[in-house]
Coordinates of C-alpha atoms and ligand atoms in Angstrom, one line a residue:
X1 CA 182.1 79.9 -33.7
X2 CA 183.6 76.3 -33.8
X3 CA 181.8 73.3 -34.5
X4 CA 181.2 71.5 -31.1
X5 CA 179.7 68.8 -32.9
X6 CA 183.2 67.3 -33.5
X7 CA 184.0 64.7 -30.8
X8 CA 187.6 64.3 -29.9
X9 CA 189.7 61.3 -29.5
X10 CA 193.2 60.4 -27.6
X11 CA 196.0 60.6 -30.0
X12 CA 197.0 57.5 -32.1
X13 CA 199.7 55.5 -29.7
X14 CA 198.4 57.1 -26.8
X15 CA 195.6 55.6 -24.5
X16 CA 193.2 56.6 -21.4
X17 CA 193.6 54.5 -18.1
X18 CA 190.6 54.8 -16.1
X19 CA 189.3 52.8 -14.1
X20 CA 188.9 49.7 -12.9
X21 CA 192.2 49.1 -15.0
X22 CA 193.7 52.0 -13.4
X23 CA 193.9 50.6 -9.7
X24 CA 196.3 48.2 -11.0
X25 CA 198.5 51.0 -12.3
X26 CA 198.3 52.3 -8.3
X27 CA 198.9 48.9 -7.5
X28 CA 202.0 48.5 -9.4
X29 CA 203.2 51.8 -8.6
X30 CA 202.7 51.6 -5.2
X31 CA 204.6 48.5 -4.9
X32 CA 207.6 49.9 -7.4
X33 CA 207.4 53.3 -4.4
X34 CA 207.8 51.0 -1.5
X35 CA 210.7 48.3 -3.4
X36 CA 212.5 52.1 -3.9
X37 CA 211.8 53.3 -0.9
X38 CA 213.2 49.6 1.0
X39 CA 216.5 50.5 -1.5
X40 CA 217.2 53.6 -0.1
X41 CA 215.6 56.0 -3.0
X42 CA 214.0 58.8 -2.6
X43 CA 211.7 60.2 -5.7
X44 CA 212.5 62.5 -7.9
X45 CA 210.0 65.1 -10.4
X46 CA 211.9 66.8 -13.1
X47 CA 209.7 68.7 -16.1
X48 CA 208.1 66.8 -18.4
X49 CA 210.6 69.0 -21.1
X50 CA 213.5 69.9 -21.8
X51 CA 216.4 72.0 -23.4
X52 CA 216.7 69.3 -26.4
X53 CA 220.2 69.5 -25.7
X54 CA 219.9 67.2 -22.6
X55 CA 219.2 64.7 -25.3
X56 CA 220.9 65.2 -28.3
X57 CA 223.6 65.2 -25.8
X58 CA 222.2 62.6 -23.7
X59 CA 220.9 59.6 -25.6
X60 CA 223.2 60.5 -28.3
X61 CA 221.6 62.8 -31.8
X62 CA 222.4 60.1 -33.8
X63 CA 220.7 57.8 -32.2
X64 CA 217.1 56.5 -33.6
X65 CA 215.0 57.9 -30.9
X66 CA 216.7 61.7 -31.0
X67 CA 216.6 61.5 -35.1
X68 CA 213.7 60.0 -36.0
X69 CA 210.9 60.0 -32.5
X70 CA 211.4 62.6 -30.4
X71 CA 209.0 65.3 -29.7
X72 CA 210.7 69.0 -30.4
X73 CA 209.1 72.0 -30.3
X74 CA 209.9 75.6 -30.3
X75 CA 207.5 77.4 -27.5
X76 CA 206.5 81.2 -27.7
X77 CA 210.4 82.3 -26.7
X78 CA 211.5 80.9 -29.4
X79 CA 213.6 78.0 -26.8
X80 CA 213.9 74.3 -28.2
X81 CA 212.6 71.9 -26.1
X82 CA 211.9 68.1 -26.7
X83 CA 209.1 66.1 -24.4
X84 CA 211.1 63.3 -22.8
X85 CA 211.6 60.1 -24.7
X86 CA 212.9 58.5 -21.4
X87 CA 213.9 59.0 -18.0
X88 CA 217.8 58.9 -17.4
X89 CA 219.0 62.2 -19.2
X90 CA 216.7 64.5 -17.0
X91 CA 217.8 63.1 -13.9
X92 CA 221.2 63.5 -14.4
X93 CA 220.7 66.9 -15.6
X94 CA 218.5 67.6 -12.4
X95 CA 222.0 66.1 -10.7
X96 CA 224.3 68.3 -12.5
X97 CA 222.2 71.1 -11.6
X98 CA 221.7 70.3 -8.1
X99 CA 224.3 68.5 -7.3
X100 CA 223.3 66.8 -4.6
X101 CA 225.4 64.6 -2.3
X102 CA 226.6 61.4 -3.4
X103 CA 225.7 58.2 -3.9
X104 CA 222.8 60.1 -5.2
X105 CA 219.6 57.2 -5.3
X106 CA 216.4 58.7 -7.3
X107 CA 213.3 56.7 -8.4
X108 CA 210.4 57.9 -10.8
X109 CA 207.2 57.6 -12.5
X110 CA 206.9 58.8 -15.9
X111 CA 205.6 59.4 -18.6
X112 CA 207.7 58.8 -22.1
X113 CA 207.5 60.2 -25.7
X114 CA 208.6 58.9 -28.9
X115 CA 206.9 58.4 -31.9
X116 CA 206.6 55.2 -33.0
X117 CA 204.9 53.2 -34.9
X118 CA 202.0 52.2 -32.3
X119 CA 201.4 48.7 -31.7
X120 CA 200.5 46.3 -28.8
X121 CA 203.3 47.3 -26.4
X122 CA 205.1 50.0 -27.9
X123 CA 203.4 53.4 -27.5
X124 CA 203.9 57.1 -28.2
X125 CA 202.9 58.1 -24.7
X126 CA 203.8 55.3 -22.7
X127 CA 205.2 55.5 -18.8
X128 CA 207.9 53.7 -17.1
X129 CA 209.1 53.3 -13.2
X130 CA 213.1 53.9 -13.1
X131 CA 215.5 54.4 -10.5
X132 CA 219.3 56.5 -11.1
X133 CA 222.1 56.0 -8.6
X134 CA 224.7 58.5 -9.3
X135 CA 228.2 59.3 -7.8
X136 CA 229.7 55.5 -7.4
X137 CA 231.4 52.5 -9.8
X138 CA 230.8 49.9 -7.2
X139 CA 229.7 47.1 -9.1
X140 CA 227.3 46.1 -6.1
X141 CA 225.3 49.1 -6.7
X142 CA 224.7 47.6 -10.5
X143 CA 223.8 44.2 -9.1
X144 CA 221.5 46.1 -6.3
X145 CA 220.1 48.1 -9.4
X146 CA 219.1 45.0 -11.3
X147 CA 218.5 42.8 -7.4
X148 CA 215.7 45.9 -7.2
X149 CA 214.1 45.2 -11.0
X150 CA 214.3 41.5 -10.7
X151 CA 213.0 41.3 -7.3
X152 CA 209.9 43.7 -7.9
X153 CA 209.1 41.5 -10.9
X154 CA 208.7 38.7 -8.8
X155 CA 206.6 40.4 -6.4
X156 CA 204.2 41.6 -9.1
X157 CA 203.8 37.9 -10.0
X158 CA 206.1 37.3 -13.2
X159 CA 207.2 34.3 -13.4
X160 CA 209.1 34.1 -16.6
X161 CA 211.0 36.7 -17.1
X162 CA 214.7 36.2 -18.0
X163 CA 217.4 38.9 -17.4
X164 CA 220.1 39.5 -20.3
X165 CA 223.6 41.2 -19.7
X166 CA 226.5 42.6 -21.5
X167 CA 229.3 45.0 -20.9
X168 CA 229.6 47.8 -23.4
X169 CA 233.2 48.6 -21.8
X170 CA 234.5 51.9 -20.9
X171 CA 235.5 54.7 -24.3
X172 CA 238.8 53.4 -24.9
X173 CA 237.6 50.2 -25.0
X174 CA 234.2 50.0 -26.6
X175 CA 236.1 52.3 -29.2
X176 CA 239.4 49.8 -29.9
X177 CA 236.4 46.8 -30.3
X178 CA 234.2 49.0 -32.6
X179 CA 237.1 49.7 -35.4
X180 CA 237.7 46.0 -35.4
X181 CA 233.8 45.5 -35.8
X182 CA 233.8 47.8 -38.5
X183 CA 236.9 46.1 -40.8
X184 CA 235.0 43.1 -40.5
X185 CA 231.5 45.2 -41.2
X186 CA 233.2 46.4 -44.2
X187 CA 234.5 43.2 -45.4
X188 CA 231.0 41.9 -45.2
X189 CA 229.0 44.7 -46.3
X190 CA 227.6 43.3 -49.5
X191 CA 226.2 41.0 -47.1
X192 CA 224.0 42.8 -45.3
X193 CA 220.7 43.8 -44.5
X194 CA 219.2 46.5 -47.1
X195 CA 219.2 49.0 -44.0
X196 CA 222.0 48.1 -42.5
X197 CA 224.2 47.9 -46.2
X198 CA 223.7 51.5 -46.2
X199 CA 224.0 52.9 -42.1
X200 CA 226.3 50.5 -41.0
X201 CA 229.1 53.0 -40.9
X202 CA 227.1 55.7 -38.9
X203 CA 227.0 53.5 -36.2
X204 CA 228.3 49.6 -36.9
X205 CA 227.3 48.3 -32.9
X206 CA 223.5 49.0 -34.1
X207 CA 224.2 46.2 -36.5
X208 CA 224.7 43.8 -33.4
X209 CA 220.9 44.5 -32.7
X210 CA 219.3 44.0 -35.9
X211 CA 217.0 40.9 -35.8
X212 CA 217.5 39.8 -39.7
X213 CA 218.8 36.8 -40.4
X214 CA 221.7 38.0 -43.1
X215 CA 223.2 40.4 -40.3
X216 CA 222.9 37.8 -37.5
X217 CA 225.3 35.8 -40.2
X218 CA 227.7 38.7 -40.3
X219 CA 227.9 39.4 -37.1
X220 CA 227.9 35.9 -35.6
X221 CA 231.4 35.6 -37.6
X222 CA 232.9 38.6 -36.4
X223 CA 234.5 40.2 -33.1
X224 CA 232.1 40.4 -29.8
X225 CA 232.3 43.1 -27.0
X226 CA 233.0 41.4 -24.3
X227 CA 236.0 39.4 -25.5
X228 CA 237.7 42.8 -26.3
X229 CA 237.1 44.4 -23.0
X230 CA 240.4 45.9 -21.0
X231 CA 241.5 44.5 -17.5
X232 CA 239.6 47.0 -15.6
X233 CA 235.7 46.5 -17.5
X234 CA 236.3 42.8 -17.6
X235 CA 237.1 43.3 -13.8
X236 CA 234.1 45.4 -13.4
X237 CA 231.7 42.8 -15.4
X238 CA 233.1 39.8 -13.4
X239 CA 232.3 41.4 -10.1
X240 CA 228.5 42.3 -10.9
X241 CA 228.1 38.8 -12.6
X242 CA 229.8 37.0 -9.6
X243 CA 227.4 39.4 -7.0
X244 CA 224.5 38.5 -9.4
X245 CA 225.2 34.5 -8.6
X246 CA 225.8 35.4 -4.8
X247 CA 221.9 36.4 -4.8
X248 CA 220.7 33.6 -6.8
X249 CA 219.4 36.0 -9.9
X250 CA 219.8 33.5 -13.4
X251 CA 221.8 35.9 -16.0
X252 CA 222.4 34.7 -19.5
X253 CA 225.2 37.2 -21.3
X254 CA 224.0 38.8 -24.3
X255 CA 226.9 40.1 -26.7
X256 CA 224.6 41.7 -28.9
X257 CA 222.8 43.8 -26.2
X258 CA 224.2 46.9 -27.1
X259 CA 220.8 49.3 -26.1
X260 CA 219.7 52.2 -27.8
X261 CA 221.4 55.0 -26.3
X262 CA 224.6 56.4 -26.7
X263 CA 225.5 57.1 -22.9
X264 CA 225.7 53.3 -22.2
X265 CA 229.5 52.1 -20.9
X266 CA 229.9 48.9 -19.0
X267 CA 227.2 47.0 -17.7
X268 CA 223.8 46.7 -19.9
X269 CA 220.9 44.7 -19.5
X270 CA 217.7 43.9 -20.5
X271 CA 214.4 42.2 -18.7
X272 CA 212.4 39.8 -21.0
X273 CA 209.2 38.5 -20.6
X274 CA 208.5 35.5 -22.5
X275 CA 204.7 35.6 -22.2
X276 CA 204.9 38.5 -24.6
X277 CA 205.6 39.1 -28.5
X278 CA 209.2 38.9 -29.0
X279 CA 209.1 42.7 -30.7
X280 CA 207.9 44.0 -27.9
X281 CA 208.6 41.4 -24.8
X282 CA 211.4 43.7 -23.3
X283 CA 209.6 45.0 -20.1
X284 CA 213.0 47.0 -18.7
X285 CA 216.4 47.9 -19.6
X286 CA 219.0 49.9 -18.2
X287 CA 222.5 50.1 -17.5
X288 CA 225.9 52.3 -16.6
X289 CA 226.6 55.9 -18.0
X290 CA 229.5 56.5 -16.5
X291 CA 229.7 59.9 -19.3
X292 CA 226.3 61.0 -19.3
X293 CA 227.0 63.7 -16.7
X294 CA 230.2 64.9 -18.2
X295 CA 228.2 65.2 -21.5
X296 CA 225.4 67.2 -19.4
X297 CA 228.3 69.6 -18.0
X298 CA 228.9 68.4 -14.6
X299 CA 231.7 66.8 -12.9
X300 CA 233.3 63.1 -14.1
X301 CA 230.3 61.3 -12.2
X302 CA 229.1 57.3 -12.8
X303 CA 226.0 56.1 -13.1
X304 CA 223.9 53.8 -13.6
X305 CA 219.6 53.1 -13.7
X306 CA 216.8 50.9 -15.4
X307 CA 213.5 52.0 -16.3
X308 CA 210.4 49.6 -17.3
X309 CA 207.5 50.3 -19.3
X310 CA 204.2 50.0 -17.1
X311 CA 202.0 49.1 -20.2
X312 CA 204.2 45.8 -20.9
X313 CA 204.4 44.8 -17.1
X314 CA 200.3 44.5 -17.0
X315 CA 200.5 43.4 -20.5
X316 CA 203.3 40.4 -19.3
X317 CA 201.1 39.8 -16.1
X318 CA 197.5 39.8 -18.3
X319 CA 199.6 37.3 -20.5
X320 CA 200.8 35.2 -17.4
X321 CA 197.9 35.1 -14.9
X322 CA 193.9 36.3 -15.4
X323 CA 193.9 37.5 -11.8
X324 CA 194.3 41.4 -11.9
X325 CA 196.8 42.8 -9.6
X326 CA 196.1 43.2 -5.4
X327 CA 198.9 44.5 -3.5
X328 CA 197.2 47.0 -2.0
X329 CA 193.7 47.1 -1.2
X330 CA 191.6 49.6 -3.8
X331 CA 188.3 48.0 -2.9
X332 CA 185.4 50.3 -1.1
X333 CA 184.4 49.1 2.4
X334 CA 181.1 50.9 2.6
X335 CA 178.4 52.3 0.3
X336 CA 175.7 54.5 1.8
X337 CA 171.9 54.3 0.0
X338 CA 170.0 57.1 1.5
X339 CA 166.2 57.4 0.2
X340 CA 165.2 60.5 2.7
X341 CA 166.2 63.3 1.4
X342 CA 167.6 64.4 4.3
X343 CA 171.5 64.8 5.2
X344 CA 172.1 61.4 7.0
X345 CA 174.0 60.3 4.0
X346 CA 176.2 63.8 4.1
X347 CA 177.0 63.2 7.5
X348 CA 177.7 59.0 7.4
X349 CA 180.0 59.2 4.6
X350 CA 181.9 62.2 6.4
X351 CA 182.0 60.0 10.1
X352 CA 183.2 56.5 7.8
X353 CA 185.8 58.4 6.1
X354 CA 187.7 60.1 8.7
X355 CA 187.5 56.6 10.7
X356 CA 190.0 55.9 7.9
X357 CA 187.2 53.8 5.8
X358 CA 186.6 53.9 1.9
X359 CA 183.4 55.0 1.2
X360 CA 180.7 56.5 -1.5
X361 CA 177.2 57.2 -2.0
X362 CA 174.5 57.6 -4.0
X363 CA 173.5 61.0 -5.8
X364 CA 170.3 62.6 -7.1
X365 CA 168.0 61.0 -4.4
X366 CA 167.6 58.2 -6.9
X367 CA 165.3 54.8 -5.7
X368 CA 166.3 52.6 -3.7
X369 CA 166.4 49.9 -6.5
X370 CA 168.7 51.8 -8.2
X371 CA 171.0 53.2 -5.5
X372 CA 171.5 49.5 -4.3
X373 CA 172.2 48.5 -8.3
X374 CA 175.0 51.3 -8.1
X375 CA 175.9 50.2 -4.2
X376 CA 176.0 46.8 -6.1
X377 CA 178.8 47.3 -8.6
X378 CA 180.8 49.6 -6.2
X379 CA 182.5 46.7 -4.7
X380 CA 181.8 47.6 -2.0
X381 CA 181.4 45.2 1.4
X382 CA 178.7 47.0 3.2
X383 CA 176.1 49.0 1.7
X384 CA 174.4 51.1 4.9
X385 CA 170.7 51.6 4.2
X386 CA 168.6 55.0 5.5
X387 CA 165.0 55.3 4.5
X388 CA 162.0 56.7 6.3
X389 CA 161.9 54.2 9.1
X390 CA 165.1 54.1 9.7
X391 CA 165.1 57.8 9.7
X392 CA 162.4 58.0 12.2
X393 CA 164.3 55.4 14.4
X394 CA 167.8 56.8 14.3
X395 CA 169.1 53.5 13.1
X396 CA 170.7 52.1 9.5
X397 CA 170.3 49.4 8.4
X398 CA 174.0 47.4 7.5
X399 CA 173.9 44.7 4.5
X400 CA 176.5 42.4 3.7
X401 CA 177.1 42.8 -0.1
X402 CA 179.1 39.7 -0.2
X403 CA 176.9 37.4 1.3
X404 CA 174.3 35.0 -0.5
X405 CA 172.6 34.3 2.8
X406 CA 170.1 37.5 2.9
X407 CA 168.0 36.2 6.4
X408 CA 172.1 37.0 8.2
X409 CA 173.1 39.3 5.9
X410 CA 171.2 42.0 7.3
X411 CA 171.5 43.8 10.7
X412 CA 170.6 47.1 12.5
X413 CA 172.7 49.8 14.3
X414 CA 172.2 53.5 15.9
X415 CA 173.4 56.0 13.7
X416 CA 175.7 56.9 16.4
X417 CA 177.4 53.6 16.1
X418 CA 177.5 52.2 12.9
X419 CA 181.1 53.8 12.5
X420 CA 182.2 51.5 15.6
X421 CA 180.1 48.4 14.2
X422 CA 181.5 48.6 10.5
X423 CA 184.9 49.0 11.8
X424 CA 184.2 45.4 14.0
X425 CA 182.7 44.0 11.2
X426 CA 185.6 44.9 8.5
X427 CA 188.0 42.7 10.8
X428 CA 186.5 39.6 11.1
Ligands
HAM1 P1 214.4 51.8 -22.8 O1 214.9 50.4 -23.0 O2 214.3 52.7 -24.0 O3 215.4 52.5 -21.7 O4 213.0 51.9 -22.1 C1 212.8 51.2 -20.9 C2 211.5 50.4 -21.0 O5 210.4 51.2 -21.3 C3 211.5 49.3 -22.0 O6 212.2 48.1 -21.6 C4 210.0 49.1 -22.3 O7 209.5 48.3 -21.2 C5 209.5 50.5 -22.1 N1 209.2 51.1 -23.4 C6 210.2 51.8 -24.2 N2 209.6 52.3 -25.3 C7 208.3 52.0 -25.2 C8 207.1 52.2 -26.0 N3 207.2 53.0 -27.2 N4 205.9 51.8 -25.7 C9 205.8 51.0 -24.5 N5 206.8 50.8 -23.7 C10 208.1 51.2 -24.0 C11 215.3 53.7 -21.3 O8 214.4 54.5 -21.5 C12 216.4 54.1 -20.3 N6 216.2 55.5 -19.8 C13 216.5 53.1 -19.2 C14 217.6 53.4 -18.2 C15 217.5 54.0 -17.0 N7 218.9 53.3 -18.5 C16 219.6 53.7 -17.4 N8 218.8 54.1 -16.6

């Protein structure tokens, strides 16, 4: 038998969202679905795994989060499949697969797995909102991609966020700039971080990224991307930071924003909220992958997409501004307290509800003290009171949780019209 005295917890990095802190995940989703919708995309649900071969192939199996975070397992056919450690890989795959007509536009909610270390912000379960428009190179479709980001962040309340860009260029030329980056690497080596002394030929464009100060000095001499880009990504890069201006949205170019996954080419960029710890102040990133679905089998196909962590947008808003989020209202109009017994409660909730009102009740035929104590933390605006008299009279009685002023606060209606009343009384 097992031992059901052991109590279970959620796994380390991982976290339960219940409420009332999850009505501000609705909230933000919600408002991410309707910016997607206003955009022109529709969602998208792929499988929560997959063949790992979308991402060793994907995101690259060399970079950090295929080698050393992602989830494999084997199941019972023996097939390898790794949990998604981000969003963009399935989507194209879902696109080679589908192959859908072009310009393709897909948003998402998701959940992402990598195992990190867990901290504030950085999670091994954690979920972002994306969007992936596939099948065009326009460069107004990557300033419409980061128009979408920035202007959602505004309308979740975000005030200091600040938007970083670079191009990583196309193959031929990301690959001409990273052999020059690599002499000088080399040149420099001794110099060095320990990691990066001993990696920094696997991959020398990670060494761009890395935060100590001995590589900053390295790297601050040597060659930058974006001053060894051909006429076509410099083209490319001019047009989406000319559209970017156009629109009024502040981009400060980042030469060292090379992201962590190998399918980036051309535009990248990265969100930053300031109100959080600068390890983990990076609420969304995204950018082209104009190889991604070659690499997944399909035809030649660009694309391009951002994603942004859920957990570091409320953590940038907590930071920013105590008020919780309200874009759409999550609040219950009308709690019923019903001391009879009888099924007047049944019956009001069911008429209140599919007059389109949010309502609850009170279980167990409980007092009245302490249905009202529960009809008191509800939220709710109305609590509608039925006990014997009230019963007797075919009335309930309708109280105005929200006033102070208990004399007005209370009034009286048939049973047969409260729906009508609470509806009149909701408006003003
Ligand atoms: P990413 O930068 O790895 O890009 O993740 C996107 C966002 O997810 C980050 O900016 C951050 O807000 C959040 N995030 C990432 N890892 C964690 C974590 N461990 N805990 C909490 N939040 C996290 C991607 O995943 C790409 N798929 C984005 C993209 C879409 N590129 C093109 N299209």
């Amino acid at each position: 038998m097992s031992d059901t005295s052991t109590t279970f917890q959620a796994p380390i990095g991982t976290h339960d969202v219940l409420g009332p802190e999850s009505g501000q995940w609705e909230n933000l989703i919600a408002c991410f679905a309707d910016f997607a919708y206003r955009y022109g995309f529709s969602l998208a649900i792929t499988p929560m795994f997959e063949d790992v071969g979308v991402f060793n192939r994907g995101i690259g199996q060399n970079s950090e989060v295929a080698k050393k975070e992602m989830y494999v397992f084997e199941d019972r056919g023996r097939r390898l499949f790794a949990l998604r450690p981000e969003g963009t890989a399935p989507i194209v795959r879902a696109f080679v697969q589908h192959q859908p007509t072009t310009p393709w536009k897909a948003w998402y909610v998701t959940p992402a797995f990598r195992y990190e270390r867990p901290q504030a912000g950085r999670y091994r379960q954690h979920h972002q909102l994306g969007v992936e428009v596939l099948g065009t190179d326009d460069p107004a479709v990557d300033v419409e991609v980061i128009t979408l980001a920035w202007r959602f962040y505004a309308a979740i309340g975000l005030k200091s966020v600040r938007l970083l860009v670079n191009s990583m260029g196309h193959d031929e030329c990301r690959g001409a700039y990273v052999a020059i980056l690599r002499d000088h690497l080399e040149a420099n080596s001794s110099m060095l971080c320990d990691e990066h002394q001993k990696v920094w030929r696997e991959n020398p464009l990670r060494v761009l990224d890395c935060k100590k100060a001995s590589c900053i000095e390295v790297t601050s001499r040597g060659p930058m991307l974006p001053d060894h880009l051909c006429d076509d990504c410099r083209g490319h890069f001019d047009a989406v930071l000319e559209g970017l201006k156009s629109l009024g949205i502040e981009a400060s170019l980042n030469p060292r924003l090379v992201r962590g996954f190998d399918y980036y080419t051309r535009t990248t960029f990265e969100f930053v909220a300031d109100a959080l710890d600068g390890a983990q102040n990076a609420i969304g990133g995204g950018g082209r992958y104009d190889k991604l679905a070659e690499q997944l089998g399909g035809k030649p196909t660009s694309g391009i997409g951002f994603g942004s962590g859920i957990e570091r947008l409320l953590l940038a808003r907590a930071a920013e501004n105590d008020e919780p989020l309200r874009l759409v209202n999550r609040t219950l109009d009308v709690f019923v307290v019903d001391t009879t017994g009888e099924d007047v409660a049944t019956v009001l909730v069911d008429a209140l509800r599919a007059a389109g009102l949010a309502c609850d009740r009170a279980y167990d035929r409980r007092s009245m003290k302490s249905q009202m104590k529960v009809a008191d933390k509800s939220g709710a605006r109305f609590a509608l009171l039925v006990g014997p008299q009230e019963l007797a009279a075919g009335e309930v009685t309708i109280r105005d949780l929200r006033s102070d002023n208990f004399g007005q606060a209370q009034q009286k209606a048939g049973r047969d019209d409260v729906v009508a009343v609470i509806a009149n009384l909701l408006t003003k």
